């Protein structure tokens, strides 16, 4: 496929997923670009054993890439990307549903704006099956580096030039937030981001797991430390202190990196606490001495 503008959809699996057929069906229904498409399903052999049977459904090449049982999701993606033949890489999960114009829009954008290294679009957030949470279109907006420093701002509807992915060495395989980290590295390298103002992908809301919340602070701190030149010195101080377990360096809001002002507030609060603690201790000592003197008298 290399040599013409084509696309590779990469699906990384660590466990069997019942929603994979629906994702593949949404790929099969693409209005344009299917002739230049391949799908790679990657993961441990026991997980991807039946993936080939869906090739008849999508009517395009479906290849499997076997990985170690212990491989992380970013490691699985990296293994698949090395075998991908498309000029554009789309990393998708079984929960995603693609608009019928997804592939055609992405291919057209890549062709019309060849200097764009990462192309992303708005997306639809669907309410959970329980009915909780609001559905609607999420307008991601034009690329903003300050926003990327604060949160993973691009959303799930993203494609990456294969040449860029190779240049940056793929995902960091130990990253808690590999997509966010990759986009920061691309921004630091001066790469171009292109926004398509149309919702091309749907993703259901889901409840954040306890494990995800437990890893959030560490994941954000590691992301900052891995990209120190991209963040303010206060934020870097927070990240180092958080990993050292210092109480003042709180994890903060889920998937939001504390801003320099947030860190200043944390430090101020800690300083006030220490002053209050020192005053209270001094008062306790004074009262103790007075009581001793009164008792002696």
mmCIF file of C-alpha atoms in Angstrom:
data_model
loop_
_atom_site.group_PDB
_atom_site.id
_atom_site.type_symbol
_atom_site.label_atom_id
_atom_site.label_comp_id
_atom_site.label_asym_id
_atom_site.label_seq_id
_atom_site.Cartn_x
_atom_site.Cartn_y
_atom_site.Cartn_z
ATOM 1 C CA UNK A 1 0.000 0.000 0.000
ATOM 2 C CA UNK A 2 2.909 2.347 0.662
ATOM 3 C CA UNK A 3 3.512 4.650 -2.278
ATOM 4 C CA UNK A 4 -0.117 5.823 -2.391
ATOM 5 C CA UNK A 5 -2.155 7.490 0.276
ATOM 6 C CA UNK A 6 -3.690 4.652 2.264
ATOM 7 C CA UNK A 7 -4.761 4.006 5.836
ATOM 8 C CA UNK A 8 -4.138 1.390 8.493
ATOM 9 C CA UNK A 9 -6.634 0.859 11.295
ATOM 10 C CA UNK A 10 -4.860 -0.623 14.309
ATOM 11 C CA UNK A 11 -6.927 -2.361 16.993
ATOM 12 C CA UNK A 12 -4.968 -3.365 20.101
ATOM 13 C CA UNK A 13 -6.578 -6.021 22.298
ATOM 14 C CA UNK A 14 -5.482 -7.333 25.682
ATOM 15 C CA UNK A 15 -8.685 -9.327 26.156
ATOM 16 C CA UNK A 16 -11.457 -10.560 23.869
ATOM 17 C CA UNK A 17 -13.951 -7.787 23.280
ATOM 18 C CA UNK A 18 -17.606 -8.377 22.349
ATOM 19 C CA UNK A 19 -17.887 -4.990 20.598
ATOM 20 C CA UNK A 20 -15.154 -5.659 18.041
ATOM 21 C CA UNK A 21 -17.608 -6.879 15.332
ATOM 22 C CA UNK A 22 -19.587 -3.629 15.585
ATOM 23 C CA UNK A 23 -16.438 -1.570 15.134
ATOM 24 C CA UNK A 24 -15.485 -3.623 12.101
ATOM 25 C CA UNK A 25 -18.976 -3.178 10.706
ATOM 26 C CA UNK A 26 -18.667 0.601 11.005
ATOM 27 C CA UNK A 27 -15.391 0.357 9.091
ATOM 28 C CA UNK A 28 -17.048 -1.767 6.406
ATOM 29 C CA UNK A 29 -19.719 0.911 5.899
ATOM 30 C CA UNK A 30 -17.229 3.649 4.976
ATOM 31 C CA UNK A 31 -18.344 5.540 1.882
ATOM 32 C CA UNK A 32 -14.849 6.115 0.485
ATOM 33 C CA UNK A 33 -11.284 4.960 0.860
ATOM 34 C CA UNK A 34 -11.926 1.288 1.650
ATOM 35 C CA UNK A 35 -9.892 0.234 -1.389
ATOM 36 C CA UNK A 36 -6.840 1.816 0.278
ATOM 37 C CA UNK A 37 -7.491 0.387 3.736
ATOM 38 C CA UNK A 38 -6.076 -2.383 5.886
ATOM 39 C CA UNK A 39 -6.970 -3.501 9.407
ATOM 40 C CA UNK A 40 -4.471 -4.878 11.902
ATOM 41 C CA UNK A 41 -5.791 -6.638 15.011
ATOM 42 C CA UNK A 42 -2.969 -7.036 17.522
ATOM 43 C CA UNK A 43 -2.643 -8.730 20.901
ATOM 44 C CA UNK A 44 -1.844 -12.067 22.542
ATOM 45 C CA UNK A 45 -2.499 -15.097 20.322
ATOM 46 C CA UNK A 46 -5.372 -16.365 22.483
ATOM 47 C CA UNK A 47 -7.173 -13.022 22.011
ATOM 48 C CA UNK A 48 -6.763 -12.501 18.271
ATOM 49 C CA UNK A 49 -7.280 -16.089 17.141
ATOM 50 C CA UNK A 50 -10.718 -15.418 15.621
ATOM 51 C CA UNK A 51 -10.057 -11.963 14.186
ATOM 52 C CA UNK A 52 -9.476 -13.181 10.631
ATOM 53 C CA UNK A 53 -13.048 -14.416 10.305
ATOM 54 C CA UNK A 54 -14.208 -10.799 10.081
ATOM 55 C CA UNK A 55 -12.295 -10.111 6.880
ATOM 56 C CA UNK A 56 -15.336 -11.145 4.836
ATOM 57 C CA UNK A 57 -17.430 -8.602 6.720
ATOM 58 C CA UNK A 58 -15.191 -5.603 6.086
ATOM 59 C CA UNK A 59 -14.134 -6.625 2.555
ATOM 60 C CA UNK A 60 -10.573 -5.419 3.039
ATOM 61 C CA UNK A 61 -7.339 -6.985 4.303
ATOM 62 C CA UNK A 62 -7.399 -7.981 7.979
ATOM 63 C CA UNK A 63 -4.081 -9.011 9.443
ATOM 64 C CA UNK A 64 -3.257 -10.193 12.944
ATOM 65 C CA UNK A 65 -0.141 -9.335 14.913
ATOM 66 C CA UNK A 66 0.650 -11.614 17.861
ATOM 67 C CA UNK A 67 2.357 -10.104 20.911
ATOM 68 C CA UNK A 68 3.519 -11.287 24.311
ATOM 69 C CA UNK A 69 0.904 -11.946 26.965
ATOM 70 C CA UNK A 70 2.448 -9.260 29.175
ATOM 71 C CA UNK A 71 2.547 -6.555 26.484
ATOM 72 C CA UNK A 72 0.947 -3.253 27.406
ATOM 73 C CA UNK A 73 -1.548 -1.562 25.077
ATOM 74 C CA UNK A 74 1.062 0.928 23.766
ATOM 75 C CA UNK A 75 3.495 -1.954 23.202
ATOM 76 C CA UNK A 76 0.825 -3.833 21.239
ATOM 77 C CA UNK A 77 0.148 -0.744 19.151
ATOM 78 C CA UNK A 78 3.849 -0.286 18.435
ATOM 79 C CA UNK A 79 4.176 -3.896 17.286
ATOM 80 C CA UNK A 80 1.253 -3.492 14.898
ATOM 81 C CA UNK A 81 2.455 -0.111 13.585
ATOM 82 C CA UNK A 82 5.769 -1.660 12.556
ATOM 83 C CA UNK A 83 3.861 -3.950 10.187
ATOM 84 C CA UNK A 84 1.356 -1.368 8.958
ATOM 85 C CA UNK A 85 1.553 -0.383 5.304
ATOM 86 C CA UNK A 86 -0.719 2.646 5.299
ATOM 87 C CA UNK A 87 0.518 6.223 5.175
ATOM 88 C CA UNK A 88 -2.035 7.146 7.846
ATOM 89 C CA UNK A 89 -2.387 5.291 11.145
ATOM 90 C CA UNK A 90 -5.674 5.205 13.038
ATOM 91 C CA UNK A 91 -5.490 3.650 16.526
ATOM 92 C CA UNK A 92 -9.038 2.635 17.392
ATOM 93 C CA UNK A 93 -10.678 0.650 20.176
ATOM 94 C CA UNK A 94 -13.665 -1.724 19.937
ATOM 95 C CA UNK A 95 -15.936 0.842 21.625
ATOM 96 C CA UNK A 96 -15.505 3.306 18.744
ATOM 97 C CA UNK A 97 -18.099 3.748 15.996
ATOM 98 C CA UNK A 98 -16.957 5.496 12.829
ATOM 99 C CA UNK A 99 -19.113 7.893 10.871
ATOM 100 C CA UNK A 100 -19.490 6.649 7.291
ATOM 101 C CA UNK A 101 -17.436 9.605 6.117
ATOM 102 C CA UNK A 102 -14.590 9.115 8.598
ATOM 103 C CA UNK A 103 -12.049 7.515 6.291
ATOM 104 C CA UNK A 104 -12.828 9.652 3.253
ATOM 105 C CA UNK A 105 -12.618 12.879 5.265
ATOM 106 C CA UNK A 106 -9.303 11.908 6.843
ATOM 107 C CA UNK A 107 -7.785 10.838 3.525
ATOM 108 C CA UNK A 108 -8.956 14.028 1.817
ATOM 109 C CA UNK A 109 -7.570 16.189 4.623
ATOM 110 C CA UNK A 110 -4.211 14.411 4.448
ATOM 111 C CA UNK A 111 -4.103 14.883 0.689
ATOM 112 C CA UNK A 112 -5.250 18.508 0.700
ATOM 113 C CA UNK A 113 -2.927 19.549 3.555
ATOM 114 C CA UNK A 114 0.204 17.411 3.072
ATOM 115 C CA UNK A 115 2.084 19.324 5.760
ATOM 116 C CA UNK A 116 -0.363 18.115 8.424
ATOM 117 C CA UNK A 117 1.264 15.465 10.614
ATOM 118 C CA UNK A 118 -1.677 14.756 12.930
ATOM 119 C CA UNK A 119 -5.286 15.144 11.806
ATOM 120 C CA UNK A 120 -8.141 15.092 14.290
ATOM 121 C CA UNK A 121 -11.853 15.810 14.306
ATOM 122 C CA UNK A 122 -14.767 16.525 16.596
ATOM 123 C CA UNK A 123 -16.589 13.486 17.954
ATOM 124 C CA UNK A 124 -19.865 12.360 19.497
ATOM 125 C CA UNK A 125 -20.015 11.367 23.142
ATOM 126 C CA UNK A 126 -22.819 8.859 23.719
ATOM 127 C CA UNK A 127 -24.513 8.443 27.077
ATOM 128 C CA UNK A 128 -23.891 5.287 29.049
ATOM 129 C CA UNK A 129 -26.340 2.389 28.811
ATOM 130 C CA UNK A 130 -27.555 3.285 32.294
ATOM 131 C CA UNK A 131 -28.815 6.577 30.902
ATOM 132 C CA UNK A 132 -26.437 8.633 33.022
ATOM 133 C CA UNK A 133 -24.383 11.350 31.414
ATOM 134 C CA UNK A 134 -25.246 13.691 28.590
ATOM 135 C CA UNK A 135 -24.824 12.791 24.933
ATOM 136 C CA UNK A 136 -23.763 15.269 22.313
ATOM 137 C CA UNK A 137 -21.117 16.530 19.951
ATOM 138 C CA UNK A 138 -17.767 17.445 21.486
ATOM 139 C CA UNK A 139 -16.199 20.376 19.646
ATOM 140 C CA UNK A 140 -12.491 19.856 20.067
ATOM 141 C CA UNK A 141 -11.438 23.080 18.357
ATOM 142 C CA UNK A 142 -8.213 24.320 16.839
ATOM 143 C CA UNK A 143 -4.933 23.087 18.244
ATOM 144 C CA UNK A 144 -3.926 24.872 21.460
ATOM 145 C CA UNK A 145 -0.619 24.032 23.132
ATOM 146 C CA UNK A 146 -1.631 25.554 26.467
ATOM 147 C CA UNK A 147 -4.690 23.320 26.542
ATOM 148 C CA UNK A 148 -2.592 20.274 25.657
ATOM 149 C CA UNK A 149 -0.370 21.059 28.654
ATOM 150 C CA UNK A 150 -3.450 20.872 30.845
ATOM 151 C CA UNK A 151 -5.393 17.940 29.407
ATOM 152 C CA UNK A 152 -5.523 15.436 26.527
ATOM 153 C CA UNK A 153 -7.160 17.965 24.225
ATOM 154 C CA UNK A 154 -7.426 16.212 20.859
ATOM 155 C CA UNK A 155 -9.964 13.537 21.746
ATOM 156 C CA UNK A 156 -10.249 10.020 20.284
ATOM 157 C CA UNK A 157 -10.809 10.852 16.592
ATOM 158 C CA UNK A 158 -7.198 11.126 15.461
ATOM 159 C CA UNK A 159 -4.975 9.884 12.651
ATOM 160 C CA UNK A 160 -1.177 10.076 12.528
ATOM 161 C CA UNK A 161 1.192 10.096 9.591
ATOM 162 C CA UNK A 162 3.093 6.825 9.629
ATOM 163 C CA UNK A 163 6.307 8.741 8.913
ATOM 164 C CA UNK A 164 5.805 10.832 12.056
ATOM 165 C CA UNK A 165 5.048 7.776 14.178
ATOM 166 C CA UNK A 166 8.286 6.198 13.022
ATOM 167 C CA UNK A 167 10.260 9.423 13.495
ATOM 168 C CA UNK A 168 9.175 9.761 17.126
ATOM 169 C CA UNK A 169 9.724 6.082 17.872
ATOM 170 C CA UNK A 170 6.079 5.267 18.465
ATOM 171 C CA UNK A 171 4.467 5.216 21.888
ATOM 172 C CA UNK A 172 6.330 5.132 25.170
ATOM 173 C CA UNK A 173 5.407 1.647 26.302
ATOM 174 C CA UNK A 174 5.429 2.430 30.039
ATOM 175 C CA UNK A 175 3.250 5.529 29.735
ATOM 176 C CA UNK A 176 -0.072 5.652 31.578
ATOM 177 C CA UNK A 177 -1.298 8.164 28.987
ATOM 178 C CA UNK A 178 0.524 7.147 25.779
ATOM 179 C CA UNK A 179 -1.671 9.136 23.355
ATOM 180 C CA UNK A 180 -1.311 12.332 25.356
ATOM 181 C CA UNK A 181 2.440 11.818 25.653
ATOM 182 C CA UNK A 182 2.828 11.186 21.920
ATOM 183 C CA UNK A 183 0.930 14.344 21.020
ATOM 184 C CA UNK A 184 3.064 16.405 23.373
ATOM 185 C CA UNK A 185 6.212 15.012 21.798
ATOM 186 C CA UNK A 186 4.860 15.848 18.350
ATOM 187 C CA UNK A 187 4.094 19.405 19.472
ATOM 188 C CA UNK A 188 7.591 19.784 20.923
ATOM 189 C CA UNK A 189 9.029 18.634 17.610
ATOM 190 C CA UNK A 190 7.114 21.406 15.838
ATOM 191 C CA UNK A 191 4.753 19.092 13.977
ATOM 192 C CA UNK A 192 1.563 20.405 12.387
ATOM 193 C CA UNK A 193 -1.900 19.583 13.760
ATOM 194 C CA UNK A 194 -5.004 19.864 11.569
ATOM 195 C CA UNK A 195 -8.542 20.027 12.961
ATOM 196 C CA UNK A 196 -11.559 18.832 10.972
ATOM 197 C CA UNK A 197 -14.678 20.516 12.322
ATOM 198 C CA UNK A 198 -17.058 17.606 11.857
ATOM 199 C CA UNK A 199 -17.907 14.760 14.264
ATOM 200 C CA UNK A 200 -16.438 11.692 12.587
ATOM 201 C CA UNK A 201 -16.442 9.223 15.459
ATOM 202 C CA UNK A 202 -18.718 8.176 18.329
ATOM 203 C CA UNK A 203 -17.555 6.846 21.658
ATOM 204 C CA UNK A 204 -19.728 5.760 24.605
ATOM 205 C CA UNK A 205 -19.227 7.226 28.041
ATOM 206 C CA UNK A 206 -18.140 4.794 30.685
ATOM 207 C CA UNK A 207 -17.436 4.879 34.366
ATOM 208 C CA UNK A 208 -13.837 5.609 35.298
ATOM 209 C CA UNK A 209 -12.390 2.585 37.085
ATOM 210 C CA UNK A 210 -10.767 2.645 40.506
ATOM 211 C CA UNK A 211 -7.477 1.601 38.926
ATOM 212 C CA UNK A 212 -7.585 4.467 36.439
ATOM 213 C CA UNK A 213 -8.144 6.983 39.231
ATOM 214 C CA UNK A 214 -5.395 5.403 41.325
ATOM 215 C CA UNK A 215 -2.895 5.701 38.467
ATOM 216 C CA UNK A 216 -3.952 9.183 37.355
ATOM 217 C CA UNK A 217 -1.601 11.268 39.476
ATOM 218 C CA UNK A 218 1.402 9.076 38.743
ATOM 219 C CA UNK A 219 0.551 8.991 35.041
ATOM 220 C CA UNK A 220 0.343 12.778 34.788
ATOM 221 C CA UNK A 221 3.536 13.253 36.788
ATOM 222 C CA UNK A 222 5.423 10.795 34.566
ATOM 223 C CA UNK A 223 4.134 12.601 31.483
ATOM 224 C CA UNK A 224 5.461 15.935 32.781
ATOM 225 C CA UNK A 225 8.834 14.495 33.795
ATOM 226 C CA UNK A 226 9.214 12.760 30.424
ATOM 227 C CA UNK A 227 8.655 16.095 28.657
ATOM 228 C CA UNK A 228 10.225 18.652 31.027
ATOM 229 C CA UNK A 229 10.841 21.310 28.396
ATOM 230 C CA UNK A 230 7.143 21.513 27.574
ATOM 231 C CA UNK A 231 5.964 22.467 31.062
ATOM 232 C CA UNK A 232 6.422 25.358 33.460
ATOM 233 C CA UNK A 233 8.957 24.862 36.238
ATOM 234 C CA UNK A 234 6.201 24.916 38.871
ATOM 235 C CA UNK A 235 4.423 22.037 37.146
ATOM 236 C CA UNK A 236 7.672 20.090 36.931
ATOM 237 C CA UNK A 237 8.226 20.683 40.654
ATOM 238 C CA UNK A 238 4.726 19.339 41.324
ATOM 239 C CA UNK A 239 5.410 16.216 39.248
ATOM 240 C CA UNK A 240 8.666 15.400 41.058
ATOM 241 C CA UNK A 241 7.097 16.051 44.455
ATOM 242 C CA UNK A 242 4.042 13.951 43.642
ATOM 243 C CA UNK A 243 6.194 10.952 42.742
ATOM 244 C CA UNK A 244 8.168 11.445 45.961
ATOM 245 C CA UNK A 245 4.922 11.249 47.893
ATOM 246 C CA UNK A 246 4.975 14.796 49.269
ATOM 247 C CA UNK A 247 1.520 15.538 50.663
ATOM 248 C CA UNK A 248 1.174 19.021 49.203
ATOM 249 C CA UNK A 249 1.542 17.746 45.609
ATOM 250 C CA UNK A 250 -1.978 16.427 45.184
ATOM 251 C CA UNK A 251 -3.096 14.559 42.061
ATOM 252 C CA UNK A 252 -5.843 17.092 41.417
ATOM 253 C CA UNK A 253 -8.698 16.704 38.958
ATOM 254 C CA UNK A 254 -8.792 13.484 36.965
ATOM 255 C CA UNK A 255 -6.812 13.742 33.701
ATOM 256 C CA UNK A 256 -5.983 17.409 34.316
ATOM 257 C CA UNK A 257 -2.380 18.446 34.975
ATOM 258 C CA UNK A 258 -2.053 21.156 37.639
ATOM 259 C CA UNK A 259 -1.223 24.534 36.116
ATOM 260 C CA UNK A 260 1.571 26.746 37.506
ATOM 261 C CA UNK A 261 -1.134 28.724 39.369
ATOM 262 C CA UNK A 262 -2.584 25.503 40.799
ATOM 263 C CA UNK A 263 0.870 24.536 42.064
ATOM 264 C CA UNK A 264 1.350 28.000 43.592
ATOM 265 C CA UNK A 265 -1.916 27.565 45.484
ATOM 266 C CA UNK A 266 -0.842 24.119 46.708
ATOM 267 C CA UNK A 267 2.485 25.506 47.956
ATOM 268 C CA UNK A 268 0.759 28.450 49.638
ATOM 269 C CA UNK A 269 -1.697 26.119 51.364
ATOM 270 C CA UNK A 270 1.176 23.946 52.562
ATOM 271 C CA UNK A 271 3.067 26.977 53.888
ATOM 272 C CA UNK A 272 -0.013 28.214 55.768
ATOM 273 C CA UNK A 273 -0.532 24.763 57.236
ATOM 274 C CA UNK A 274 3.059 24.658 58.474
ATOM 275 C CA UNK A 275 2.741 28.117 60.010
ATOM 276 C CA UNK A 276 -0.503 27.173 61.747
ATOM 277 C CA UNK A 277 1.036 23.938 62.898
ATOM 278 C CA UNK A 278 4.068 25.750 64.278
ATOM 279 C CA UNK A 279 1.893 28.271 66.109
ATOM 280 C CA UNK A 280 -0.259 25.536 67.573
ATOM 281 C CA UNK A 281 2.782 23.633 68.768
ATOM 282 C CA UNK A 282 4.263 26.723 70.374
ATOM 283 C CA UNK A 283 0.971 27.458 72.151
ATOM 284 C CA UNK A 284 0.787 23.881 73.420
ATOM 285 C CA UNK A 285 4.316 24.136 74.846
ATOM 286 C CA UNK A 286 3.479 27.466 76.507
ATOM 287 C CA UNK A 287 0.342 26.072 78.121
ATOM 288 C CA UNK A 288 2.214 22.974 79.285
ATOM 289 C CA UNK A 289 4.900 25.112 80.937
ATOM 290 C CA UNK A 290 2.262 27.268 82.624
ATOM 291 C CA UNK A 291 0.483 24.191 83.947
ATOM 292 C CA UNK A 292 3.757 22.794 85.301
ATOM 293 C CA UNK A 293 4.532 26.065 87.065
ATOM 294 C CA UNK A 294 0.984 26.237 88.518
ATOM 295 C CA UNK A 295 1.191 22.652 89.711
ATOM 296 C CA UNK A 296 4.587 23.242 91.342
ATOM 297 C CA UNK A 297 3.297 26.306 93.090
#
